[in-house]
CSV table of C-alpha atoms in Angstrom, one decimal:
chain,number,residue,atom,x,y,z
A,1,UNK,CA,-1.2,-78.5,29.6
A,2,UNK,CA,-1.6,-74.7,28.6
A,3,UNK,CA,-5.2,-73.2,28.3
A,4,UNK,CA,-6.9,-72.2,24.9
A,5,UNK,CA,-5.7,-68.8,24.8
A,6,UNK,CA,-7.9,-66.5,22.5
A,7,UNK,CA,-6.4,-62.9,22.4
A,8,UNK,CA,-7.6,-59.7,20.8
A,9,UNK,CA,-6.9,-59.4,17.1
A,10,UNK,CA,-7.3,-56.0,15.6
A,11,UNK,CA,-5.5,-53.7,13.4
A,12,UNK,CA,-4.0,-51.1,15.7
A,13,UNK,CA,-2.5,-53.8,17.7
A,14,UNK,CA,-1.1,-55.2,14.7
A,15,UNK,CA,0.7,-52.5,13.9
A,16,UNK,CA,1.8,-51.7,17.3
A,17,UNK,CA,3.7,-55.4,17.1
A,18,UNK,CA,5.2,-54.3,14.1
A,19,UNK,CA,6.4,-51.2,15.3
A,20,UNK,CA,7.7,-53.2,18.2
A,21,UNK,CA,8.9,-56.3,15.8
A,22,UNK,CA,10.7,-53.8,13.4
A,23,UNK,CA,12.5,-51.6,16.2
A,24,UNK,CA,13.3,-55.1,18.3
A,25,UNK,CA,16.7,-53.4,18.1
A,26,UNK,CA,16.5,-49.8,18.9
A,27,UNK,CA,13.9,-50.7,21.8
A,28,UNK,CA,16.4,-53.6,23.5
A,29,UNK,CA,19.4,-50.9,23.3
A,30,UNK,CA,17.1,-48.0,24.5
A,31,UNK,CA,16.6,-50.4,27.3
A,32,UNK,CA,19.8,-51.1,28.5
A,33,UNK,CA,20.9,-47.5,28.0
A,34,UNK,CA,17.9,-46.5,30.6
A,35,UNK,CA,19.0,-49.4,33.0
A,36,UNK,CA,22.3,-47.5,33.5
A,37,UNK,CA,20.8,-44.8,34.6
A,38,UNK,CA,18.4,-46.4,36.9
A,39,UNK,CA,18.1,-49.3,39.1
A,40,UNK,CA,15.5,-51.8,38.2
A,41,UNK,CA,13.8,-53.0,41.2
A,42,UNK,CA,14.8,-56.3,42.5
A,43,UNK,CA,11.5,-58.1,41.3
A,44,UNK,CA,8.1,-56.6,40.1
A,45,UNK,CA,4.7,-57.8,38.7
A,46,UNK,CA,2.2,-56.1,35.9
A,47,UNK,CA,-1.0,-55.9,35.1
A,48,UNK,CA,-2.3,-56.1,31.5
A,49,UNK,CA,-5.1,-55.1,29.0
A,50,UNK,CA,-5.1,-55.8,25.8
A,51,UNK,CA,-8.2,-54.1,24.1
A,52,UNK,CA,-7.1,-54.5,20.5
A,53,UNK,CA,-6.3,-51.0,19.8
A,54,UNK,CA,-4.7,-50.5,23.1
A,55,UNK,CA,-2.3,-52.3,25.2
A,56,UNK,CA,-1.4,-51.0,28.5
A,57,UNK,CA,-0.6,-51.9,32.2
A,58,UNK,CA,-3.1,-51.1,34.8
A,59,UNK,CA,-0.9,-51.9,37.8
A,60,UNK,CA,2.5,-52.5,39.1
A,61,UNK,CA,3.2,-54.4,41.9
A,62,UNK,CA,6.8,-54.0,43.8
A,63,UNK,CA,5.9,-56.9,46.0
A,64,UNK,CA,4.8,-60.3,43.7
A,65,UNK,CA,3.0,-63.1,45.6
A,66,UNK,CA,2.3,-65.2,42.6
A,67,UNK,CA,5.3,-66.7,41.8
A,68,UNK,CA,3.8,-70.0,42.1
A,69,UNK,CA,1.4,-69.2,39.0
A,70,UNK,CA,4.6,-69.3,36.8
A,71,UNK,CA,4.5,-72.0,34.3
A,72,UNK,CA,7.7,-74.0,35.9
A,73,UNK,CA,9.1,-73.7,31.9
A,74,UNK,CA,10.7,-70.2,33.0
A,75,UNK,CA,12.0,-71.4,36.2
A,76,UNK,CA,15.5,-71.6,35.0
A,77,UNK,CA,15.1,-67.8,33.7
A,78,UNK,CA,14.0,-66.4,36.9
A,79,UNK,CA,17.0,-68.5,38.3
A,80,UNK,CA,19.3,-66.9,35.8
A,81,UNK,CA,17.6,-63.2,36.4
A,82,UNK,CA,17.5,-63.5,40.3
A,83,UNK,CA,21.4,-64.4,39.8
A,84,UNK,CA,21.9,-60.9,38.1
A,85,UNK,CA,19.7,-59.6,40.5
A,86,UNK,CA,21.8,-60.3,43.5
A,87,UNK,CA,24.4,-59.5,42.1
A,88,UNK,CA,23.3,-55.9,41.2
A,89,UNK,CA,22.7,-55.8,45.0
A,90,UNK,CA,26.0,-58.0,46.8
A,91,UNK,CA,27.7,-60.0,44.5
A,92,UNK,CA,29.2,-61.5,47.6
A,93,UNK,CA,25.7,-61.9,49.3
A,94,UNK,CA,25.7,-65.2,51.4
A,95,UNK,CA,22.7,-65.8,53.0
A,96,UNK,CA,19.4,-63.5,52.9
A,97,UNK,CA,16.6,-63.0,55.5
A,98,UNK,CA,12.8,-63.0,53.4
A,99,UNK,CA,10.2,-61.3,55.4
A,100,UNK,CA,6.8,-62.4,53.4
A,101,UNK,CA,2.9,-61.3,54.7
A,102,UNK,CA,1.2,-62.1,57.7
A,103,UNK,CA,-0.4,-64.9,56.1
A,104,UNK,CA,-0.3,-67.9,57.6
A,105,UNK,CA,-3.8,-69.8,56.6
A,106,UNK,CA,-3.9,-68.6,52.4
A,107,UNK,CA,-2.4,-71.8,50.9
A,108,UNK,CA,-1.9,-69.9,47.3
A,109,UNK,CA,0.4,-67.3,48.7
A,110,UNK,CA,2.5,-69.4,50.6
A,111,UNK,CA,3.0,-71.7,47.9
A,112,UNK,CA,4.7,-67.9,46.3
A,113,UNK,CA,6.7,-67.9,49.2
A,114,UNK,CA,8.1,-71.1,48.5
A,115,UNK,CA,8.8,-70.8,45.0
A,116,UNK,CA,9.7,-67.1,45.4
A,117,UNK,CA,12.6,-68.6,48.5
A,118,UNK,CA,13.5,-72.0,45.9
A,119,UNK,CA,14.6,-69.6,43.8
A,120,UNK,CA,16.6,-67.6,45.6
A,121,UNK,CA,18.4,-70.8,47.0
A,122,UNK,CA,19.4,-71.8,43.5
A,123,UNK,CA,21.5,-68.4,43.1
A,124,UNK,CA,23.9,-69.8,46.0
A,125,UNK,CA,22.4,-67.9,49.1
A,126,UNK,CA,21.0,-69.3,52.5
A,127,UNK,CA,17.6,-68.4,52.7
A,128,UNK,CA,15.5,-68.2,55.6
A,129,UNK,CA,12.0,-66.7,56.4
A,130,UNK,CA,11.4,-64.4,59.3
A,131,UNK,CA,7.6,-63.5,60.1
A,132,UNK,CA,6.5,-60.1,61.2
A,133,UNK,CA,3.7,-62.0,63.4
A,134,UNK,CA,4.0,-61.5,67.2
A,135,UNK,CA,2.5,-64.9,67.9
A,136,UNK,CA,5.6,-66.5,65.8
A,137,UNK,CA,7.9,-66.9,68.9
A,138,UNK,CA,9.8,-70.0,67.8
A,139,UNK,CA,10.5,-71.4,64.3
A,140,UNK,CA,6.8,-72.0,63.1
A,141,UNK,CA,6.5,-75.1,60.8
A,142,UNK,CA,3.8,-74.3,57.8
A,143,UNK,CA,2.7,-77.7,55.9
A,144,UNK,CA,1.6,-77.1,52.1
A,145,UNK,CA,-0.4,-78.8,50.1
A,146,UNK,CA,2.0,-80.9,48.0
A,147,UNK,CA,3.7,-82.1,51.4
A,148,UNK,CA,6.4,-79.6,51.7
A,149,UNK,CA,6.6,-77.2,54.5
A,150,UNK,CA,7.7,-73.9,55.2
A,151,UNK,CA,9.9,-72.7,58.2
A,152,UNK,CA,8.5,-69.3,59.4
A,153,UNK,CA,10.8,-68.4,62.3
A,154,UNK,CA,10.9,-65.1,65.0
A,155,UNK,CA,13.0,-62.0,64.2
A,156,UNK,CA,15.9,-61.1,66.5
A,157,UNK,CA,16.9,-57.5,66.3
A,158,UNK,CA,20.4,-56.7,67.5
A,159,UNK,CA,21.1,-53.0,67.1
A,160,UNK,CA,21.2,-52.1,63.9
A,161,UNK,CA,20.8,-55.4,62.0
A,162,UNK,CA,17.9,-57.8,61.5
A,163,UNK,CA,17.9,-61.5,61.6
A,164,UNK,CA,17.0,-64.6,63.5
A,165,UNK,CA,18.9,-66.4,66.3
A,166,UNK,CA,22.0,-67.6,64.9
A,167,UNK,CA,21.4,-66.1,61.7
A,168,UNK,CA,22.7,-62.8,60.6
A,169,UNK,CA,21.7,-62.0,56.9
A,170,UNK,CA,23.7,-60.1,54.3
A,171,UNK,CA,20.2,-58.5,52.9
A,172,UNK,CA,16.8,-58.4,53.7
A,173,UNK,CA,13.9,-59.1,51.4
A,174,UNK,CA,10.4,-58.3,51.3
A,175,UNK,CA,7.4,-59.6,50.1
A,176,UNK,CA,5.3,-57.6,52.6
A,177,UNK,CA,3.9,-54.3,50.9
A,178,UNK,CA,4.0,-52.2,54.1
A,179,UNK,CA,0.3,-51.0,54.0
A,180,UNK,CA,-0.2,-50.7,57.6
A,181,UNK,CA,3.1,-48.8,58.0
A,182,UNK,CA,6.5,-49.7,58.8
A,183,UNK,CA,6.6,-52.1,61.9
A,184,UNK,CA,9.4,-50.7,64.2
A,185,UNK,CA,12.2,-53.8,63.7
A,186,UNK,CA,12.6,-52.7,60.2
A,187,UNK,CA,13.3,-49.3,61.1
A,188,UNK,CA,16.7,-48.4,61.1
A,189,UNK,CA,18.6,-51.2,59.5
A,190,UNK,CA,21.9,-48.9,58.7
A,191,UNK,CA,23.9,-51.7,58.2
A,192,UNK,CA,21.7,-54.5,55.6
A,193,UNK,CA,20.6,-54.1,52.2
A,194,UNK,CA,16.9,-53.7,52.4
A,195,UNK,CA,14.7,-54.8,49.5
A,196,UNK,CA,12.7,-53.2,48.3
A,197,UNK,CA,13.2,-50.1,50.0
A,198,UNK,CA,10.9,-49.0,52.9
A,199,UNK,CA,9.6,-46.2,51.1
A,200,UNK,CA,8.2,-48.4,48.2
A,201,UNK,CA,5.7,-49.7,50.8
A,202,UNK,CA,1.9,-48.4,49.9
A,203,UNK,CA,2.3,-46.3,53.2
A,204,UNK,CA,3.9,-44.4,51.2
A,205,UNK,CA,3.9,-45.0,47.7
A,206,UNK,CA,1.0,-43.6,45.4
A,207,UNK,CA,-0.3,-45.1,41.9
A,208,UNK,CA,-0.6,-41.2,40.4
A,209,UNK,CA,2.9,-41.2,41.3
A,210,UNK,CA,4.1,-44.3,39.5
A,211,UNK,CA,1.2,-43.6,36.4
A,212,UNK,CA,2.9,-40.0,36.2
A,213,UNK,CA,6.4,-41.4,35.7
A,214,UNK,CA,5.0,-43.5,33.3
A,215,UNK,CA,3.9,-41.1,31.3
A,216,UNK,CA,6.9,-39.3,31.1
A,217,UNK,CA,9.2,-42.6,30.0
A,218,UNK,CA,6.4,-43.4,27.6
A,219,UNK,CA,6.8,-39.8,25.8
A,220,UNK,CA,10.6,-40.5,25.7
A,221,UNK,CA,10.1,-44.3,24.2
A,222,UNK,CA,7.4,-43.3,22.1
A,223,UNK,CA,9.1,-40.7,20.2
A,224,UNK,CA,12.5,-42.9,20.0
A,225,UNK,CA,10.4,-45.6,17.2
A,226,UNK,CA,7.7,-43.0,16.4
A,227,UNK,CA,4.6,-44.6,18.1
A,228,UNK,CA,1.6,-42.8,19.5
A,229,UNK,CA,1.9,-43.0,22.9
A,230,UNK,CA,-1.5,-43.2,23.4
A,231,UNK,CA,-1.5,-47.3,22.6
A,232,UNK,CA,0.4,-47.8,25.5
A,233,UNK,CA,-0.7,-45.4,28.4
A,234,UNK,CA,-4.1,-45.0,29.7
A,235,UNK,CA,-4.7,-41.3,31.0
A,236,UNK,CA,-5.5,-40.6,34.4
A,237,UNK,CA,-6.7,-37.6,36.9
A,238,UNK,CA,-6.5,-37.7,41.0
A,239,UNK,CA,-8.5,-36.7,43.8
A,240,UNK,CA,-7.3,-35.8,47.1
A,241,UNK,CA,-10.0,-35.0,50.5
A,242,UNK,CA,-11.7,-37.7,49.6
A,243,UNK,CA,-14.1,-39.4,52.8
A,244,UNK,CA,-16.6,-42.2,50.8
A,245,UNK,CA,-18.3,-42.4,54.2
A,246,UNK,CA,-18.7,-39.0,54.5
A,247,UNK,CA,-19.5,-38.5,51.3
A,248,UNK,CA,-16.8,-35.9,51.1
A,249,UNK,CA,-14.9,-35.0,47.6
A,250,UNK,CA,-17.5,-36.2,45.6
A,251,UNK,CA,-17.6,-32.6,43.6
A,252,UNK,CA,-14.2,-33.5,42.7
A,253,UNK,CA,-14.9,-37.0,41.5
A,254,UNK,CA,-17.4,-36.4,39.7
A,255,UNK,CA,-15.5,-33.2,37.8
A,256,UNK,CA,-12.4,-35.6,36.9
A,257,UNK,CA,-14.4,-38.7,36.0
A,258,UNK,CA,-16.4,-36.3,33.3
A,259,UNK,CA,-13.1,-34.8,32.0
A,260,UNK,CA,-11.4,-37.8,31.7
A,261,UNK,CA,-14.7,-39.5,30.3
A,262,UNK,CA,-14.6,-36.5,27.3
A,263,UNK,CA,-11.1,-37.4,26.7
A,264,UNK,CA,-11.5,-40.5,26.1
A,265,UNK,CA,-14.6,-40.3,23.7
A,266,UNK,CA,-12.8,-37.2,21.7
A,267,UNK,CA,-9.5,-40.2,20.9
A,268,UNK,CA,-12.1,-42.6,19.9
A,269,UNK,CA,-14.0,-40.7,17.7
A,270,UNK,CA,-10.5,-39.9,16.4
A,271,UNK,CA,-9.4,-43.3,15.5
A,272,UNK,CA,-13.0,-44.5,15.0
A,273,UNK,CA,-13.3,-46.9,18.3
A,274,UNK,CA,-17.0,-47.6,18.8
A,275,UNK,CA,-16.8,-48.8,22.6
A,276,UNK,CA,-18.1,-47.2,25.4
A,277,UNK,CA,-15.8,-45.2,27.2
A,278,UNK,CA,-15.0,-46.3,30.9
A,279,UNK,CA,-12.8,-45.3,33.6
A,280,UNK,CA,-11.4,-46.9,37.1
A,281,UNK,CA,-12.2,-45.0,40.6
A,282,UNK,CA,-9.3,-46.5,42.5
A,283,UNK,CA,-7.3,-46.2,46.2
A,284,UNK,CA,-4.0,-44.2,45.2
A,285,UNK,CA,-2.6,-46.6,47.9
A,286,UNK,CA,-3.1,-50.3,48.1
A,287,UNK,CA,-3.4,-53.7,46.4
A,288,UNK,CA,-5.1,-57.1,46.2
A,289,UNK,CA,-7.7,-55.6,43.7
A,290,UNK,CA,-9.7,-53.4,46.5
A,291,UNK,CA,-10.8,-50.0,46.5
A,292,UNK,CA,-11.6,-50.2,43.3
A,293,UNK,CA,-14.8,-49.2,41.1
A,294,UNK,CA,-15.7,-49.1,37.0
A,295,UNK,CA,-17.5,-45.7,36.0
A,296,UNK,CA,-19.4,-45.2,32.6
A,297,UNK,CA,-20.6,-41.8,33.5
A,298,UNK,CA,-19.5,-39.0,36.7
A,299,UNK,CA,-23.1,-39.8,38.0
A,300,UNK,CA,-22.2,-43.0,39.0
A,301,UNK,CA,-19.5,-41.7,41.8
A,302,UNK,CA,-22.6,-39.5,43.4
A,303,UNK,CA,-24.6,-40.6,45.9
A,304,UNK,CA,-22.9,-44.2,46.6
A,305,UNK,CA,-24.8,-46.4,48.3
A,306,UNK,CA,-23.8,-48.1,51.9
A,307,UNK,CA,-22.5,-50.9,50.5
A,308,UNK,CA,-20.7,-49.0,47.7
A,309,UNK,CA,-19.2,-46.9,50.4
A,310,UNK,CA,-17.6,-49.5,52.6
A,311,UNK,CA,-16.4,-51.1,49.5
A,312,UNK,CA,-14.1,-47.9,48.4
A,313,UNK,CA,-13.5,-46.4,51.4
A,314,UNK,CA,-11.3,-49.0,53.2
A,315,UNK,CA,-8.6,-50.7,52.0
A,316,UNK,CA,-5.7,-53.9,53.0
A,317,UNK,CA,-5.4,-53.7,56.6
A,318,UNK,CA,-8.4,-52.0,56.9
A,319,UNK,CA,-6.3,-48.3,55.9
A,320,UNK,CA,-8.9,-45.9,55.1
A,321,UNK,CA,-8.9,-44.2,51.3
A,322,UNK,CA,-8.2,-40.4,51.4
A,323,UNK,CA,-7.4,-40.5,47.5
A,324,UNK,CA,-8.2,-42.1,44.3
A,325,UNK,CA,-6.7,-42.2,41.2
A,326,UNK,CA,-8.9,-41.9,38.1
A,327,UNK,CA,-7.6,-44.0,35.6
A,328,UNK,CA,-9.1,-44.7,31.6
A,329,UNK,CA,-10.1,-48.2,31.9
A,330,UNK,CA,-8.8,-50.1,29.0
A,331,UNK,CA,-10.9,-53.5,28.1
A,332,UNK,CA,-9.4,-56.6,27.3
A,333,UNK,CA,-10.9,-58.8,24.5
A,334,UNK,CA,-8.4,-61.8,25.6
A,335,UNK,CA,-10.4,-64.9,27.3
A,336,UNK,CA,-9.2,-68.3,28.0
A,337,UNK,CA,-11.3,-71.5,27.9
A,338,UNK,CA,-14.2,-68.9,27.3
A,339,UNK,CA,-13.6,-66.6,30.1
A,340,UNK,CA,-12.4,-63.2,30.5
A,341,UNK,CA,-8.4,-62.8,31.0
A,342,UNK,CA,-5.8,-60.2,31.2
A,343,UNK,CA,-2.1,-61.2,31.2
A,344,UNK,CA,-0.1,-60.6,34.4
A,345,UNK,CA,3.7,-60.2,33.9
A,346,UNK,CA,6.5,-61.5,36.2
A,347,UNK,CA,10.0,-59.3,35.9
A,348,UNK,CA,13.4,-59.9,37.9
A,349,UNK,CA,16.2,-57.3,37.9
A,350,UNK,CA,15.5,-55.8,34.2
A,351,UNK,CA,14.2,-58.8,32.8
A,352,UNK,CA,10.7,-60.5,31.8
A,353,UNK,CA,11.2,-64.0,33.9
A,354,UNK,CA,7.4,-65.0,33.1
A,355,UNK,CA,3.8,-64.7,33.4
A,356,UNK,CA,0.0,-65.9,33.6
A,357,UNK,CA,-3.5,-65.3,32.8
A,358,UNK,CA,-6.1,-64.0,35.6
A,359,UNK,CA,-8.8,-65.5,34.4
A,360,UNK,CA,-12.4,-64.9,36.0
A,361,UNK,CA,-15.5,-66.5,34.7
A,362,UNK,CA,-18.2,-64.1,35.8
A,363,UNK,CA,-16.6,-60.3,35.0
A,364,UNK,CA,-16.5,-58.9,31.6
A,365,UNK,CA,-14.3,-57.3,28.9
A,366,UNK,CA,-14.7,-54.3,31.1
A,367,UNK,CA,-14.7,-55.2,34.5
A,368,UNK,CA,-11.8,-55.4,37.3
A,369,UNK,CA,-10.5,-59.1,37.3
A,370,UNK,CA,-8.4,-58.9,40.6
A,371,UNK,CA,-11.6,-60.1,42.2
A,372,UNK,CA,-13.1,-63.1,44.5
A,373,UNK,CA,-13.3,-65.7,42.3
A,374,UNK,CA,-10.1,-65.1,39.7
A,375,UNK,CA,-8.1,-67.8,38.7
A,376,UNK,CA,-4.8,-68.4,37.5
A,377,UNK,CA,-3.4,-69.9,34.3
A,378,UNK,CA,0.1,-70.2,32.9
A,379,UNK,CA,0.4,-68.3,29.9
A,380,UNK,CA,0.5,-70.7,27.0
A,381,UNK,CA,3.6,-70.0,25.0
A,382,UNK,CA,6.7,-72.2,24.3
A,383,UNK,CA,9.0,-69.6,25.1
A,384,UNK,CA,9.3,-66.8,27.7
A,385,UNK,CA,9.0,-64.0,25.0
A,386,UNK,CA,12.4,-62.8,24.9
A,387,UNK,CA,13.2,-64.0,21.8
A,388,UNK,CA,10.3,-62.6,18.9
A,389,UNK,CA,10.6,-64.5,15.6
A,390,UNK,CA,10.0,-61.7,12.5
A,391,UNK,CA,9.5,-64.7,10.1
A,392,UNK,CA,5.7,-65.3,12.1
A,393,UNK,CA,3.1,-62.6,11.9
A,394,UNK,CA,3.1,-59.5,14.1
A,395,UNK,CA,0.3,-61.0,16.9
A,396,UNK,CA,2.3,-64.9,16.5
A,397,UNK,CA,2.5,-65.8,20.5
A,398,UNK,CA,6.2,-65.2,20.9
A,399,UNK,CA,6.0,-61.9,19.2
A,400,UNK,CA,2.6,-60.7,21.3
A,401,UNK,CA,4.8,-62.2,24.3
A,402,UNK,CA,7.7,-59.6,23.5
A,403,UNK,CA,4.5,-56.8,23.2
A,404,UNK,CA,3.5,-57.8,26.3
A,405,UNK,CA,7.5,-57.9,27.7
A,406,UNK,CA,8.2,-54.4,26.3
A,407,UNK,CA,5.0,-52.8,27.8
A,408,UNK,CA,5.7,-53.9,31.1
A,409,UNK,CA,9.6,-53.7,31.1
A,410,UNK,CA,7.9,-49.7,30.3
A,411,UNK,CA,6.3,-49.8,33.7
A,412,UNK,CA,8.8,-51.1,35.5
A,413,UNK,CA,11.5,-48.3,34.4
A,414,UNK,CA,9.0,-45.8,35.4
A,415,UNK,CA,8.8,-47.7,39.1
A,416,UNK,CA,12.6,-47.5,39.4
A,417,UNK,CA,12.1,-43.6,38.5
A,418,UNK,CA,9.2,-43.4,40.6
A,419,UNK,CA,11.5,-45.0,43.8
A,420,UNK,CA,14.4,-42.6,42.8
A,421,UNK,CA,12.3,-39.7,43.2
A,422,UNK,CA,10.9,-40.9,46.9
A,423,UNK,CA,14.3,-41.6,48.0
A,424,UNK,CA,14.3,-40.0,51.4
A,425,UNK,CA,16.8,-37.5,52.5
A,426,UNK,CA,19.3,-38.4,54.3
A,427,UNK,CA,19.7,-38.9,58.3
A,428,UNK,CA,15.3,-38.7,57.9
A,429,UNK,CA,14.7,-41.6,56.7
A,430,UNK,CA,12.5,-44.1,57.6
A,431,UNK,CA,13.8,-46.8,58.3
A,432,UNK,CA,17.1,-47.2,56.2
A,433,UNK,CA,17.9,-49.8,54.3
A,434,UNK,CA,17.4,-48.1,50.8
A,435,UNK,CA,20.8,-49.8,49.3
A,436,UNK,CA,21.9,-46.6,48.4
A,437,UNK,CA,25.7,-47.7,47.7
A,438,UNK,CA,23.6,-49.8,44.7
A,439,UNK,CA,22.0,-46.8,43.7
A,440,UNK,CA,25.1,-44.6,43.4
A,441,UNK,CA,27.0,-47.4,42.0
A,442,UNK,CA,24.9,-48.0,39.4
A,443,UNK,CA,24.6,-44.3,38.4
A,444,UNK,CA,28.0,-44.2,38.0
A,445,UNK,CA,28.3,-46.8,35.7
């Protein structure tokens, strides 16, 4: 049964549902004339806040693992939207190899991996999981808790191709984000599809990178149905030489978190916002809500205590932080059964499949959420948000769904942009596998 959902209700967002409501049109054609010029990633997950006045993502994740948090209501749209997927990669795929995280003991992502692999199935293709674990040297039965089991089984490399014995996969896909590099048995693969590409792994990628190509497609949609784009982007600064340990780069911390600080307090005495001003220290590189800290004033980032220190300046699989992004932390007002929530959304190919509420019963309105103790709950709408319905009021759930669907379908162009623009040249790169027949392809279309 869904939650009590409570969201934000004020003004500003009003009217930024109207804008979106009243240009339904405009924005779905903009759309599809930006996804023939880029390839949408094969899946992707984002990161909400809704403060009332602003709605924008806060993160974008090329490597989902919470498929299983889907309300099983959209299960026949991430069918229909993995089917377009694969066919934007191989429509004549046959069988697929899915190389998930060395997880092997966290009940909640594995259940992802079996959702994330039924799905798959039901688009016609044989799918079979191979695990990057050295101790996995024969197939590896996992038991979950509702009885089923998953089949992790060892990788066989044979020249140029990936797969496991017997099994040689049309494509490859992974819901591993690479942050302790690219393990040697991907490297290479001239002759597979590999999904996501290597170079969208956090050993590479960088959130100022994805955050400026943001930006930049924000501008472009903003000024195409005459919206500020302020109500959709929160502003950001970066730091590089940065050693929380050592204490080193704190000059620079502390210079960008007061900048960005003044920024922010110059808009909202503008449009006469009377919160406090806050901004998120984060790792440029990495997930799973670490490395991150909430600053209300540049002395904050000086003089860190130990246990600050260790907190910032490691990351997953223990990768040290060498530099942040400083990003203008956006509150969310929306709670469920009484607690604080922001809404996560779920994308395959170009389209909005789905999504939930992180939910956390002892942050605030301004706090990081993606923290022990978060919980999960399917978002509470009858439909998936694709289809708005102008005879309701502007913040009516379908039509704050669609807000919600546009904003991250926004952030999800910008990481297609943002992988264009790290495609490696070629004969250096590392690893192969970046589909680049799809890429030219699709250009072409």
């Amino acid at each position: 049964m869904a939650s009590s959902i409570t969201p934000a209700v004020s003004e500003p967002l009003l009217e930024l549902e109207r804008q979106f409501l009243g240009h339904s049109t405009m924005i779905e054609r903009w759309f599809r004339e930006q996804w023939h010029e880029h390839v949408p990633p094969f899946y992707g997950s984002v990161d909400l806040r809704n403060a009332g006045y602003k709605l924008a993502p806060v993160d974008m994740n090329l490597f989902p693992g919470g498929f299983n948090n889907l309300d099983p209501v959209f299960l026949p749209l991430c069918v229909q939207a993995a089917q377009a997927a694969v066919d934007r990669m191989c429509a004549s795929a046959r069988s697929l190899l899915l190389i998930p995280e060395s997880h092997t003991r966290n009940m909640f992502y594995l259940k992802n991996v079996a959702r994330l692999a039924g799905i798959l199935r039901l688009t016609g293709l044989e799918v079979r999981l191979g695990s990057l674990l050295p101790e996995i040297t024969a197939p590896t039965p996992l038991m979950l808790p509702d009885g089923s089991s998953l089949m992790l089984e060892p990788l066989v490399r044979k020249e140029n191709r990936l797969g496991l014995a017997e099994f040689d996969p049309c494509a490859i896909l992974l819901n591993n984000d690479l942050s302790g590099g690219v393990p040697a048995v991907l490297q290479g693969l001239d002759e597979q599809c590999l999904i996501p590409p290597l170079h969208a792994g956090w050993h590479v990628r960088r959130k100022s990178r994805h955050a400026a190509a943001y930006e930049r497609i924000v501008q472009a949609f903003s000024e195409e149905i005459g919206i500020d784009p302020w109500r959709i982007s929160p502003a950001f600064r970066v730091c590089s030489g940065i050693n929380f340990q050592e204490r080193a780069g704190e000059q620079c911390l502390t210079e960008q978190v007061d900048v960005l600080l003044a920024d922010i307090r110059r808009k909202y005495r503008e449009l006469g916002i009377e919160d406090e001003p806050f901004v998120a220290v984060k790792a440029d590189a990495g997930t799973y809500g670490m490395g991150v800290m909430m600053v209300k004033d540049a002395s904050e980032v000086v003089g860190l205590n130990r246990r600050q220190r260790n907190k910032m300046a490691v990351v997953k699989e223990g990768l040290s932080v060498g530099e942040v992004i400083i990003q203008e932390g956006v509150r969310t007002f929306e709670n469920v059964d009484g607690a604080v929530a922001e809404p996560v959304v779920y994308m395959m190919d170009h389209y909005v499949v789905g999504g939930f509420y992180r939910v956390h019963t002892a942050r605030g309105s301004d706090e990081n959420l993606n923290a022990p103790g978060m919980e999960f709950r399917p978002l509470a709408f009858d439909t998936p948000g694709n289809i708005p319905d102008w005879h309701q009021e502007p913040d009516a759930v379908p039509n704050r769904l669609y807000a919600y669907g546009v904003v991250a379908r926004l952030a999800l162009l910008a990481a297609s942009v943002e992988i264009e623009e790290m495609l490696p040249v070629p004969g250096n790169a590392d690893g192969g596998g970046d589909c680049g027949c799809v890429l030219e392809s699709a250009r072409a279309a």
